[in-house]
Tab-separated table of C-alpha atoms in Angstrom:
chain	number	residue	atom	x	y	z
A	1	MET	CA	-40.653	24.351	40.059
A	2	SER	CA	-39.101	27.639	41.082
A	3	ASP	CA	-37.993	30.434	38.777
A	4	GLN	CA	-34.528	30.526	40.307
A	5	VAL	CA	-32.489	27.677	38.921
A	6	THR	CA	-28.966	27.317	40.250
A	7	LEU	CA	-26.676	25.280	38.040
A	8	SER	CA	-23.732	23.331	39.326
A	9	ASP	CA	-20.548	23.475	37.239
A	10	ASN	CA	-21.183	19.910	36.245
A	11	ASP	CA	-24.670	20.697	34.947
A	12	ALA	CA	-23.438	23.856	33.268
A	13	GLY	CA	-21.079	21.714	31.231
A	14	LYS	CA	-24.027	19.743	29.927
A	15	ILE	CA	-25.889	22.758	28.545
A	16	THR	CA	-26.324	22.451	24.814
A	17	ARG	CA	-25.899	25.228	22.279
A	18	VAL	CA	-29.684	25.354	21.869
A	19	GLU	CA	-30.134	25.892	25.600
A	20	GLU	CA	-27.461	28.579	25.528
A	21	LEU	CA	-29.339	30.305	22.746
A	22	GLY	CA	-32.446	30.295	24.920
A	23	TYR	CA	-30.527	32.620	27.236
A	24	GLU	CA	-28.810	34.628	24.494
A	25	LEU	CA	-31.784	35.408	22.292
A	26	LYS	CA	-34.405	37.949	23.283
A	27	ILE	CA	-38.097	37.377	22.728
A	28	SER	CA	-38.131	40.396	20.373
A	29	GLN	CA	-35.673	38.523	18.112
A	30	VAL	CA	-37.883	35.478	17.568
A	31	MET	CA	-41.471	36.795	17.857
A	32	THR	CA	-43.718	37.585	14.899
A	33	ALA	CA	-43.623	41.359	14.821
A	34	ASP	CA	-46.261	41.969	12.171
A	35	VAL	CA	-49.298	41.038	14.242
A	36	VAL	CA	-52.842	40.689	12.990
A	37	THR	CA	-55.208	42.033	15.662
A	38	PHE	CA	-58.967	41.835	16.197
A	39	SER	CA	-61.233	44.444	17.683
A	40	PRO	CA	-63.655	43.379	20.432
A	41	ASP	CA	-66.644	44.593	18.409
A	42	MET	CA	-65.809	42.496	15.365
A	43	SER	CA	-67.992	39.432	14.736
A	44	MET	CA	-66.550	35.969	15.209
A	45	LEU	CA	-67.222	35.383	11.492
A	46	GLU	CA	-64.981	38.334	10.593
A	47	ALA	CA	-62.322	36.927	12.927
A	48	LEU	CA	-62.629	33.554	11.182
A	49	ASP	CA	-62.113	35.241	7.786
A	50	LEU	CA	-58.980	37.039	9.037
A	51	ILE	CA	-57.589	33.835	10.531
A	52	GLN	CA	-58.082	31.945	7.282
A	53	LYS	CA	-56.753	34.759	5.109
A	54	ASN	CA	-53.582	35.198	7.185
A	55	HIS	CA	-52.962	31.485	7.851
A	56	ILE	CA	-52.733	32.041	11.601
A	57	SER	CA	-54.116	30.100	14.558
A	58	GLY	CA	-55.057	33.009	16.789
A	59	ALA	CA	-54.560	36.698	17.436
A	60	PRO	CA	-54.731	39.279	20.224
A	61	VAL	CA	-57.766	41.510	20.631
A	62	THR	CA	-56.893	45.183	21.058
A	63	GLN	CA	-58.813	48.289	21.989
A	64	ASN	CA	-57.140	51.729	21.736
A	65	GLY	CA	-53.769	50.018	21.338
A	66	GLU	CA	-54.165	47.941	24.483
A	67	VAL	CA	-54.486	44.170	24.579
A	68	VAL	CA	-57.837	43.225	26.112
A	69	GLY	CA	-58.039	39.551	25.139
A	70	ILE	CA	-56.958	36.802	22.814
A	71	ILE	CA	-58.818	34.634	20.289
A	72	SER	CA	-57.671	31.191	19.194
A	73	THR	CA	-59.176	28.720	16.714
A	74	GLU	CA	-60.638	26.888	19.704
A	75	ASP	CA	-62.743	29.932	20.547
A	76	LEU	CA	-63.969	29.932	16.933
A	77	ILE	CA	-64.899	26.266	17.174
A	78	ARG	CA	-66.855	26.974	20.344
A	79	ALA	CA	-68.744	29.772	18.565
A	80	LEU	CA	-69.460	27.508	15.565
A	81	ARG	CA	-70.669	24.686	17.800
A	82	ASP	CA	-72.943	27.133	19.614
A	83	GLY	CA	-74.223	28.274	16.195
A	84	ARG	CA	-73.357	31.823	17.205
A	85	ILE	CA	-70.637	32.744	14.765
A	86	ASP	CA	-72.321	36.137	14.341
A	87	ARG	CA	-71.591	37.094	17.945
A	88	LYS	CA	-68.921	39.574	18.970
A	89	VAL	CA	-65.320	38.669	19.521
A	90	SER	CA	-65.596	40.089	23.060
A	91	ASP	CA	-68.135	37.337	23.893
A	92	TYR	CA	-65.718	34.517	23.106
A	93	MET	CA	-62.224	35.928	23.663
A	94	SER	CA	-60.156	34.752	26.552
A	95	THR	CA	-59.436	37.586	28.962
A	96	SER	CA	-57.181	35.886	31.490
A	97	LEU	CA	-54.097	37.214	29.735
A	98	ILE	CA	-50.564	35.937	30.013
A	99	THR	CA	-48.129	38.193	28.193
A	100	ALA	CA	-44.383	38.227	27.547
A	101	ASN	CA	-41.905	41.113	27.613
A	102	ALA	CA	-40.065	41.860	24.388
A	103	ASN	CA	-36.781	42.424	26.241
A	104	ASP	CA	-36.894	39.156	28.186
A	105	GLN	CA	-34.852	36.142	27.151
A	106	VAL	CA	-36.537	33.373	25.168
A	107	VAL	CA	-36.106	31.010	28.106
A	108	GLU	CA	-38.679	33.055	30.078
A	109	ALA	CA	-41.298	32.329	27.426
A	110	LEU	CA	-40.302	28.651	27.400
A	111	LYS	CA	-40.999	28.510	31.131
A	112	VAL	CA	-44.480	29.923	30.556
A	113	PHE	CA	-45.250	27.475	27.748
A	114	ALA	CA	-44.050	24.612	29.940
A	115	ARG	CA	-46.374	25.581	32.800
A	116	LYS	CA	-49.490	26.958	31.124
A	117	THR	CA	-51.662	25.559	28.392
A	118	VAL	CA	-51.578	28.694	26.265
A	119	GLY	CA	-50.593	28.453	22.607
A	120	ARG	CA	-49.509	32.056	22.050
A	121	LEU	CA	-48.312	35.011	24.091
A	122	PRO	CA	-48.898	38.657	23.177
A	123	VAL	CA	-45.519	40.404	23.458
A	124	LEU	CA	-45.447	43.854	25.075
A	125	ASP	CA	-42.736	46.500	25.158
A	126	GLU	CA	-41.660	48.286	28.360
A	127	ASN	CA	-44.649	50.667	28.036
A	128	GLY	CA	-47.116	47.809	27.816
A	129	LYS	CA	-47.689	48.385	24.107
A	130	LEU	CA	-48.322	45.349	21.878
A	131	VAL	CA	-45.259	44.760	19.660
A	132	GLY	CA	-45.607	41.128	18.629
A	133	LEU	CA	-46.979	37.647	19.124
A	134	LEU	CA	-45.034	34.587	20.202
A	135	THR	CA	-45.835	30.900	19.611
A	136	LYS	CA	-43.743	27.786	20.299
A	137	GLY	CA	-43.227	27.600	16.531
A	138	ASP	CA	-41.687	31.094	16.542
A	139	ILE	CA	-39.241	29.957	19.224
A	140	THR	CA	-38.288	26.824	17.295
A	141	ASN	CA	-37.751	28.850	14.115
A	142	GLY	CA	-35.751	31.486	16.003
A	143	LEU	CA	-33.463	28.870	17.536
A	144	LEU	CA	-32.976	27.090	14.217
A	145	ASN	CA	-32.131	30.349	12.475
A	146	ALA	CA	-29.611	31.217	15.190
A	147	LEU	CA	-27.959	27.798	14.807
A	148	LYS	CA	-27.842	28.358	11.057
A	149	ARG	CA	-26.132	31.717	11.642
A	150	ASP	CA	-23.493	29.976	13.810
A	151	TYR	CA	-22.839	27.618	10.925
A	152	GLN	CA	-22.835	30.364	8.306
A	153	LYS	CA	-20.294	32.345	10.330
A	154	GLU	CA	-17.786	29.499	9.927
A	155	GLU	CA	-18.736	29.172	6.247
A	156	LEU	CA	-18.157	32.908	5.803
A	157	ILE	CA	-14.715	32.727	7.424
A	158	ARG	CA	-13.939	29.850	5.107
A	159	TYR	CA	-15.232	31.657	2.064
A	160	ARG	CA	-13.224	34.780	2.787
A	161	ALA	CA	-10.054	32.817	3.492
A	162	SER	CA	-10.406	30.602	0.440
A	163	HIS	CA	-10.521	33.657	-1.815
A	164	LEU	CA	-7.505	35.250	-0.190
A	165	PHE	CA	-5.166	34.228	-2.970
A	166	GLU	CA	-7.460	35.379	-5.740
A	167	ASP	CA	-7.905	38.762	-4.116
A	168	ILE	CA	-4.221	39.607	-3.959
A	169	GLU	CA	-2.070	40.213	-7.003
A	170	SER	CA	1.633	39.558	-6.894
A	171	ASP	CA	4.222	37.578	-8.768
A	172	ARG	CA	4.174	35.004	-6.026
A	173	THR	CA	1.720	35.090	-3.131
A	174	SER	CA	2.140	32.901	-0.106
A	175	LEU	CA	0.975	32.729	3.469
A	176	ILE	CA	3.407	31.647	6.152
A	177	LEU	CA	2.384	30.151	9.494
A	178	ARG	CA	5.008	29.683	12.199
A	179	TYR	CA	4.771	27.796	15.485
A	180	ARG	CA	7.296	27.400	18.254
A	181	ILE	CA	7.287	23.861	19.617
A	182	ILE	CA	8.536	23.340	23.146
A	183	LYS	CA	10.548	20.297	24.183
A	184	ASP	CA	8.560	17.806	26.341
A	185	ASP	CA	5.361	19.871	26.101
A	186	PHE	CA	3.106	16.864	25.670
A	187	LEU	CA	0.116	18.811	26.970
A	188	HIS	CA	0.055	20.995	23.832
A	189	GLY	CA	1.432	18.333	21.518
A	190	GLY	CA	-0.541	18.398	18.281
A	191	ALA	CA	-2.121	21.788	18.904
A	192	ALA	CA	-0.062	23.549	16.221
A	193	SER	CA	-0.831	20.782	13.726
A	194	ASN	CA	-4.532	21.127	14.369
A	195	TYR	CA	-4.310	24.889	13.769
A	196	ILE	CA	-2.465	24.190	10.537
A	197	LYS	CA	-5.036	21.649	9.432
A	198	LYS	CA	-7.873	24.065	10.196
A	199	ALA	CA	-6.098	26.867	8.309
A	200	LEU	CA	-5.638	24.652	5.249
A	201	HIS	CA	-9.283	23.674	5.362
A	202	ARG	CA	-10.351	27.307	5.576
A	203	LEU	CA	-8.063	28.261	2.737
A	204	GLY	CA	-9.959	25.825	0.574
A	205	ALA	CA	-7.819	22.682	0.699
A	206	SER	CA	-9.792	19.462	0.217
A	207	ARG	CA	-10.483	17.315	3.281
A	208	GLN	CA	-8.024	14.735	2.073
A	209	VAL	CA	-5.178	17.196	1.539
A	210	ALA	CA	-5.839	18.893	4.898
A	211	ARG	CA	-5.843	15.493	6.592
A	212	LYS	CA	-2.621	14.284	4.956
A	213	CYS	CA	-0.789	17.533	5.712
A	214	GLY	CA	-2.185	17.409	9.245
A	215	ILE	CA	-0.838	13.891	9.811
A	216	ALA	CA	2.604	14.733	8.391
A	217	VAL	CA	3.010	17.914	10.383
A	218	TYR	CA	1.643	16.254	13.552
A	219	GLU	CA	4.314	13.577	13.376
A	220	ALA	CA	6.922	16.300	12.819
A	221	GLU	CA	5.558	18.273	15.777
A	222	MET	CA	5.725	15.240	18.076
A	223	ASN	CA	9.292	14.585	16.915
A	224	LEU	CA	10.243	18.114	17.977
A	225	ILE	CA	8.617	17.541	21.372
A	226	ILE	CA	10.135	14.108	21.921
A	227	HIS	CA	13.539	13.975	20.259
A	228	THR	CA	15.095	17.450	20.326
A	229	ASN	CA	17.378	19.162	22.828
A	230	ASN	CA	15.476	22.448	22.909
A	231	GLY	CA	12.312	21.992	20.894
A	232	GLY	CA	12.085	23.680	17.511
A	233	PHE	CA	9.868	25.381	14.959
A	234	LEU	CA	7.195	24.461	12.469
A	235	ARG	CA	6.911	26.671	9.409
A	236	VAL	CA	4.193	26.177	6.850
A	237	GLU	CA	4.148	28.120	3.610
A	238	ILE	CA	0.870	27.988	1.740
A	239	GLU	CA	0.789	28.908	-1.940
A	240	PRO	CA	-2.098	28.487	-4.385
A	241	HIS	CA	-0.701	25.242	-5.771
A	242	LYS	CA	1.698	24.029	-3.137
A	243	ILE	CA	2.063	23.587	0.615
A	244	THR	CA	5.585	23.476	2.045
A	245	MET	CA	5.920	22.297	5.638
A	246	GLU	CA	9.178	22.555	7.476
A	247	ALA	CA	10.270	21.380	10.923
A	248	TYR	CA	13.629	22.439	12.239
A	249	ASP	CA	15.557	22.166	15.470
A	250	ASP	CA	19.098	22.667	16.781
A	251	GLY	CA	19.927	19.141	17.786
A	252	PRO	CA	20.939	16.505	18.619
A	253	GLY	CA	20.613	15.445	14.969
A	254	ILE	CA	19.680	12.011	13.619
A	255	SER	CA	22.776	9.784	13.561
A	256	ASP	CA	21.451	7.272	11.024
A	257	ILE	CA	18.672	8.633	8.815
A	258	GLU	CA	18.201	5.379	6.919
A	259	LYS	CA	17.625	3.534	10.179
A	260	ALA	CA	15.228	6.244	11.369
A	261	MET	CA	13.193	5.653	8.216
A	262	THR	CA	12.784	1.950	9.014
A	263	PRO	CA	9.224	1.129	10.097
A	264	GLY	CA	9.170	0.243	13.787
A	265	PHE	CA	12.645	1.557	14.562
A	266	SER	CA	12.517	3.937	17.514
A	267	THR	CA	14.855	5.542	20.013
A	268	ALA	CA	11.977	6.771	22.178
A	269	SER	CA	11.995	6.212	25.936
A	270	GLU	CA	9.446	4.190	27.894
A	271	VAL	CA	7.916	7.459	29.127
A	272	VAL	CA	7.303	8.584	25.565
A	273	ARG	CA	5.888	5.187	24.610
A	274	SER	CA	3.515	5.290	27.548
A	275	LYS	CA	2.096	8.459	26.015
A	276	GLY	CA	1.290	6.620	22.820
A	277	PHE	CA	4.258	7.750	20.751
A	278	GLY	CA	7.589	6.341	19.724
A	279	ALA	CA	6.115	3.538	17.616
A	280	GLY	CA	8.868	4.092	15.093
A	281	MET	CA	6.327	5.134	12.487
A	282	GLY	CA	6.759	8.908	12.473
A	283	LEU	CA	8.956	9.466	9.433
A	284	VAL	CA	7.366	6.497	7.659
A	285	ASN	CA	3.953	8.100	8.109
A	286	ILE	CA	5.199	11.455	6.886
A	287	ARG	CA	6.695	9.928	3.765
A	288	SER	CA	3.437	8.204	2.906
A	289	CYS	CA	1.397	11.391	3.361
A	290	VAL	CA	3.307	14.016	1.395
A	291	ASP	CA	4.546	14.209	-2.192
A	292	GLU	CA	8.133	15.080	-1.304
A	293	MET	CA	10.103	14.602	1.894
A	294	THR	CA	13.699	15.618	2.536
A	295	ILE	CA	15.692	15.346	5.755
A	296	LYS	CA	18.949	17.118	6.418
A	297	SER	CA	20.539	16.357	9.730
A	298	SER	CA	23.855	16.846	11.447
A	299	LYS	CA	25.106	16.890	15.018
A	300	GLU	CA	26.241	20.501	14.578
A	301	SER	CA	23.180	22.136	13.075
A	302	GLY	CA	20.325	19.833	14.079
A	303	THR	CA	17.608	18.472	11.814
A	304	ASN	CA	15.642	20.102	9.013
A	305	LEU	CA	12.671	18.223	7.663
A	306	TYR	CA	10.948	19.448	4.478
A	307	MET	CA	7.555	18.165	3.434
A	308	ILE	CA	5.914	19.317	0.215
A	309	MET	CA	2.404	18.768	-1.073
A	310	HIS	CA	1.531	19.720	-4.658
A	311	LEU	CA	-2.137	20.603	-4.705
A	312	ASP	CA	-2.705	19.999	-8.426
A	313	LYS	CA	-1.906	16.314	-7.887
A	314	HIS	CA	-4.680	15.976	-5.349
A	315	LYS	CA	-7.679	17.438	-7.130
A	316	ASP	CA	-10.868	15.749	-5.909
B	1	MET	CA	-23.896	3.126	11.962
B	2	LYS	CA	-24.698	6.256	13.945
B	3	VAL	CA	-22.555	7.638	16.788
B	4	LYS	CA	-25.292	6.902	19.319
B	5	GLU	CA	-25.627	3.283	18.127
B	6	VAL	CA	-21.895	2.698	18.468
B	7	ILE	CA	-21.967	4.127	21.999
B	8	GLU	CA	-24.918	1.897	22.903
B	9	ILE	CA	-23.229	-1.270	21.627
B	10	CYS	CA	-20.111	-0.281	23.581
B	11	GLU	CA	-22.139	0.252	26.772
B	12	GLY	CA	-20.500	3.656	26.686
B	13	THR	CA	-21.225	6.818	28.612
B	14	LEU	CA	-21.189	9.951	26.472
B	15	LEU	CA	-18.998	12.634	28.033
B	16	THR	CA	-19.418	15.414	25.468
B	17	PRO	CA	-22.988	16.717	25.533
B	18	ASN	CA	-22.974	19.116	22.620
B	19	VAL	CA	-22.278	16.775	19.697
B	20	ASP	CA	-24.073	15.308	16.715
B	21	LEU	CA	-25.160	11.822	17.809
B	22	ASP	CA	-26.563	11.066	14.375
B	23	ALA	CA	-23.238	11.493	12.573
B	24	VAL	CA	-22.371	8.372	10.602
B	25	ILE	CA	-19.500	6.111	11.631
B	26	LYS	CA	-18.242	4.035	8.736
B	27	GLY	CA	-15.696	1.776	10.418
B	28	GLY	CA	-13.550	1.149	13.465
B	29	PHE	CA	-9.941	1.198	14.605
B	30	SER	CA	-8.396	0.050	17.884
B	31	GLY	CA	-4.981	0.972	19.173
B	32	ASP	CA	-2.862	2.685	21.792
B	33	LEU	CA	-0.064	3.959	19.608
B	34	MET	CA	-1.038	7.265	18.062
B	35	SER	CA	1.449	6.873	15.225
B	36	ASP	CA	-0.301	3.657	14.266
B	37	VAL	CA	-3.589	5.498	14.302
B	38	LEU	CA	-2.215	8.225	12.059
B	39	ALA	CA	-0.624	5.670	9.774
B	40	SER	CA	-3.591	3.477	9.133
B	41	VAL	CA	-6.946	4.779	10.288
B	42	GLN	CA	-9.338	5.844	7.556
B	43	ALA	CA	-11.516	8.929	7.946
B	44	GLU	CA	-14.983	8.843	9.559
B	45	SER	CA	-14.277	5.975	11.936
B	46	VAL	CA	-14.533	5.273	15.672
B	47	LEU	CA	-11.243	5.088	17.580
B	48	ILE	CA	-11.142	2.638	20.495
B	49	THR	CA	-8.149	3.176	22.726
B	50	GLY	CA	-6.683	2.412	26.121
B	51	LEU	CA	-4.511	5.518	26.005
B	52	CYS	CA	-5.930	8.417	27.940
B	53	ASN	CA	-4.322	11.795	27.195
B	54	PRO	CA	-4.996	14.951	25.117
B	55	GLN	CA	-2.943	13.555	22.216
B	56	VAL	CA	-5.723	11.042	21.587
B	57	VAL	CA	-8.123	13.906	20.842
B	58	ARG	CA	-5.575	15.795	18.754
B	59	THR	CA	-4.740	12.642	16.825
B	60	ALA	CA	-8.432	11.989	16.251
B	61	LEU	CA	-8.965	15.535	14.985
B	62	ILE	CA	-6.049	15.278	12.590
B	63	ALA	CA	-7.187	11.893	11.301
B	64	ASP	CA	-10.873	12.884	10.932
B	65	VAL	CA	-11.982	10.304	13.499
B	66	ARG	CA	-15.648	10.844	14.391
B	67	LEU	CA	-15.889	9.223	17.827
B	68	ILE	CA	-13.436	8.213	20.555
B	69	ILE	CA	-14.232	5.378	22.954
B	70	PHE	CA	-11.913	5.140	25.954
B	71	ALA	CA	-11.859	1.454	26.894
B	72	ARG	CA	-11.544	-0.428	30.173
B	73	GLY	CA	-13.296	2.220	32.245
B	74	LYS	CA	-10.651	4.882	31.749
B	75	LYS	CA	-12.495	8.124	32.264
B	76	PRO	CA	-10.732	10.970	30.484
B	77	GLY	CA	-9.859	14.075	32.484
B	78	GLU	CA	-11.098	17.601	32.023
B	79	ASP	CA	-8.205	18.654	29.762
B	80	ILE	CA	-9.209	15.931	27.314
B	81	LEU	CA	-12.926	16.680	27.479
B	82	ASN	CA	-12.482	20.449	27.134
B	83	LEU	CA	-10.544	19.897	23.946
B	84	ALA	CA	-13.146	17.475	22.580
B	85	ASN	CA	-16.024	19.797	23.517
B	86	GLU	CA	-14.331	22.728	21.803
B	87	GLU	CA	-14.160	20.762	18.588
B	88	LYS	CA	-17.545	19.049	19.106
B	89	LEU	CA	-15.880	15.642	18.858
B	90	PRO	CA	-17.942	12.919	20.570
B	91	VAL	CA	-16.102	11.141	23.397
B	92	ALA	CA	-17.387	8.219	25.478
B	93	PHE	CA	-15.900	5.764	27.910
B	94	SER	CA	-16.795	2.121	28.366
B	95	PRO	CA	-16.139	-0.425	31.116
B	96	LEU	CA	-15.352	-3.030	28.436
B	97	GLY	CA	-11.925	-3.920	27.082
B	98	ILE	CA	-10.564	-3.207	23.618
B	99	TYR	CA	-10.898	-6.785	22.350
B	100	GLU	CA	-14.483	-7.054	23.556
B	101	LEU	CA	-15.427	-3.657	22.080
B	102	SER	CA	-13.843	-4.406	18.713
B	103	GLY	CA	-15.579	-7.785	18.655
B	104	ARG	CA	-18.985	-6.356	19.462
B	105	LEU	CA	-18.774	-3.649	16.814
B	106	THR	CA	-17.520	-6.048	14.157
B	107	LYS	CA	-20.336	-8.448	14.990
B	108	ALA	CA	-22.826	-5.588	14.708
B	109	GLY	CA	-21.601	-5.029	11.161
B	110	LEU	CA	-19.130	-2.165	11.590
B	111	PRO	CA	-16.123	-2.988	9.390
B	112	SER	CA	-12.472	-2.540	10.250
B	113	TYR	CA	-11.208	0.822	9.065
B	114	GLU	CA	-7.567	-0.082	9.542
B	115	MET	CA	-5.704	0.190	6.279
B	116	GLU	CA	-3.534	-2.792	5.553
B	117	MET	CA	0.054	-1.740	5.926
B	118	ASN	CA	2.364	-2.315	3.045
B	119	LEU	CA	5.527	-0.887	4.501
B	120	PHE	CA	7.900	-2.161	1.889
B	121	PRO	CA	6.194	-1.447	-1.407
B	122	ARG	CA	8.003	-2.418	-4.572
B	123	ASP	CA	8.507	0.695	-6.641
């Protein structure tokens, strides 16, 4: 195995977040910084006491600040088996030292652990001074903590957003999101709705409310993409107790609204159907998801669709 | 049933590496019309579809679908996979057809998560 690993784009796509973290995190971020050390003149019995007292499985041996060896529980067992637990640490320590650099990435240490049978690496700074000790357990903990931080970041965003309304005093506070929807832009179809759903979730809406609003506004978004002359706009107004979603366009207008509300009725083309839409369920779906739905449509001014969700009705 | 078990039963190939394979799938839904999916799929299910475009992923995200299986060997393109990877939504494709896949999962004990449609309710 060589140190230089070249990744193809295909392989790079398969890298997991944990593997990424192996490259992002430095050894200094995951090592145990508060290191217990032994002196070479100490007896093995004293080393045994320190190991038991500190609940560790080994420690570096230092002399004048420099690492000269390392002692593990296996060395202690050897000393006990020999019946020479009173001998010096320097008689039993391992001196073929493999160390790690504090500024290196965690993945460098992983490579060492994969190739050598060592259980712990003394970590040195750029001047060769001992600054920590690294075990596989430290790496696992470091990676897990980093993953937890990723998760907490999202939780924090959510927490901040969900208290937005409480933090601001006014007679009527609301947050308005607007999206321009482009005619025939199937590639981005549903993107705005997903942003809206995510925003509602972050603002503290329940999963069910976010999902229902998401479905309603997604259908409205696809209608703007499929059925309008020039696309249109989505406007969502979020208030503490109410979400108002609006879709409006400038034509061609719905000629028979009652017919458009009939399940299965559709004016969509074969092209649209081949993309999975035009089932004639759009408005029917919207009506079943929201508390109030109103359509105003004319040939002259296009279609306005209002969808309202009252949050108090949907308490979990 | 876990995501990885569903994929195994479907003889599927996972295309999104960075996802939770132990997430629980509670039921299944098959269909090509995204409006039907939105109308009647319940949350936390697997979506089996023959349609292969980014709207499938967006629909799944909106409807809280937990796994998409593209049937009949349709391998989704990069635009679809990028979107799924961004949202950590598991996506797999299978050489088997929709009927076969639905049958296998039902037989393995995964219930239908299609809501019965009552389009003309009496008020």
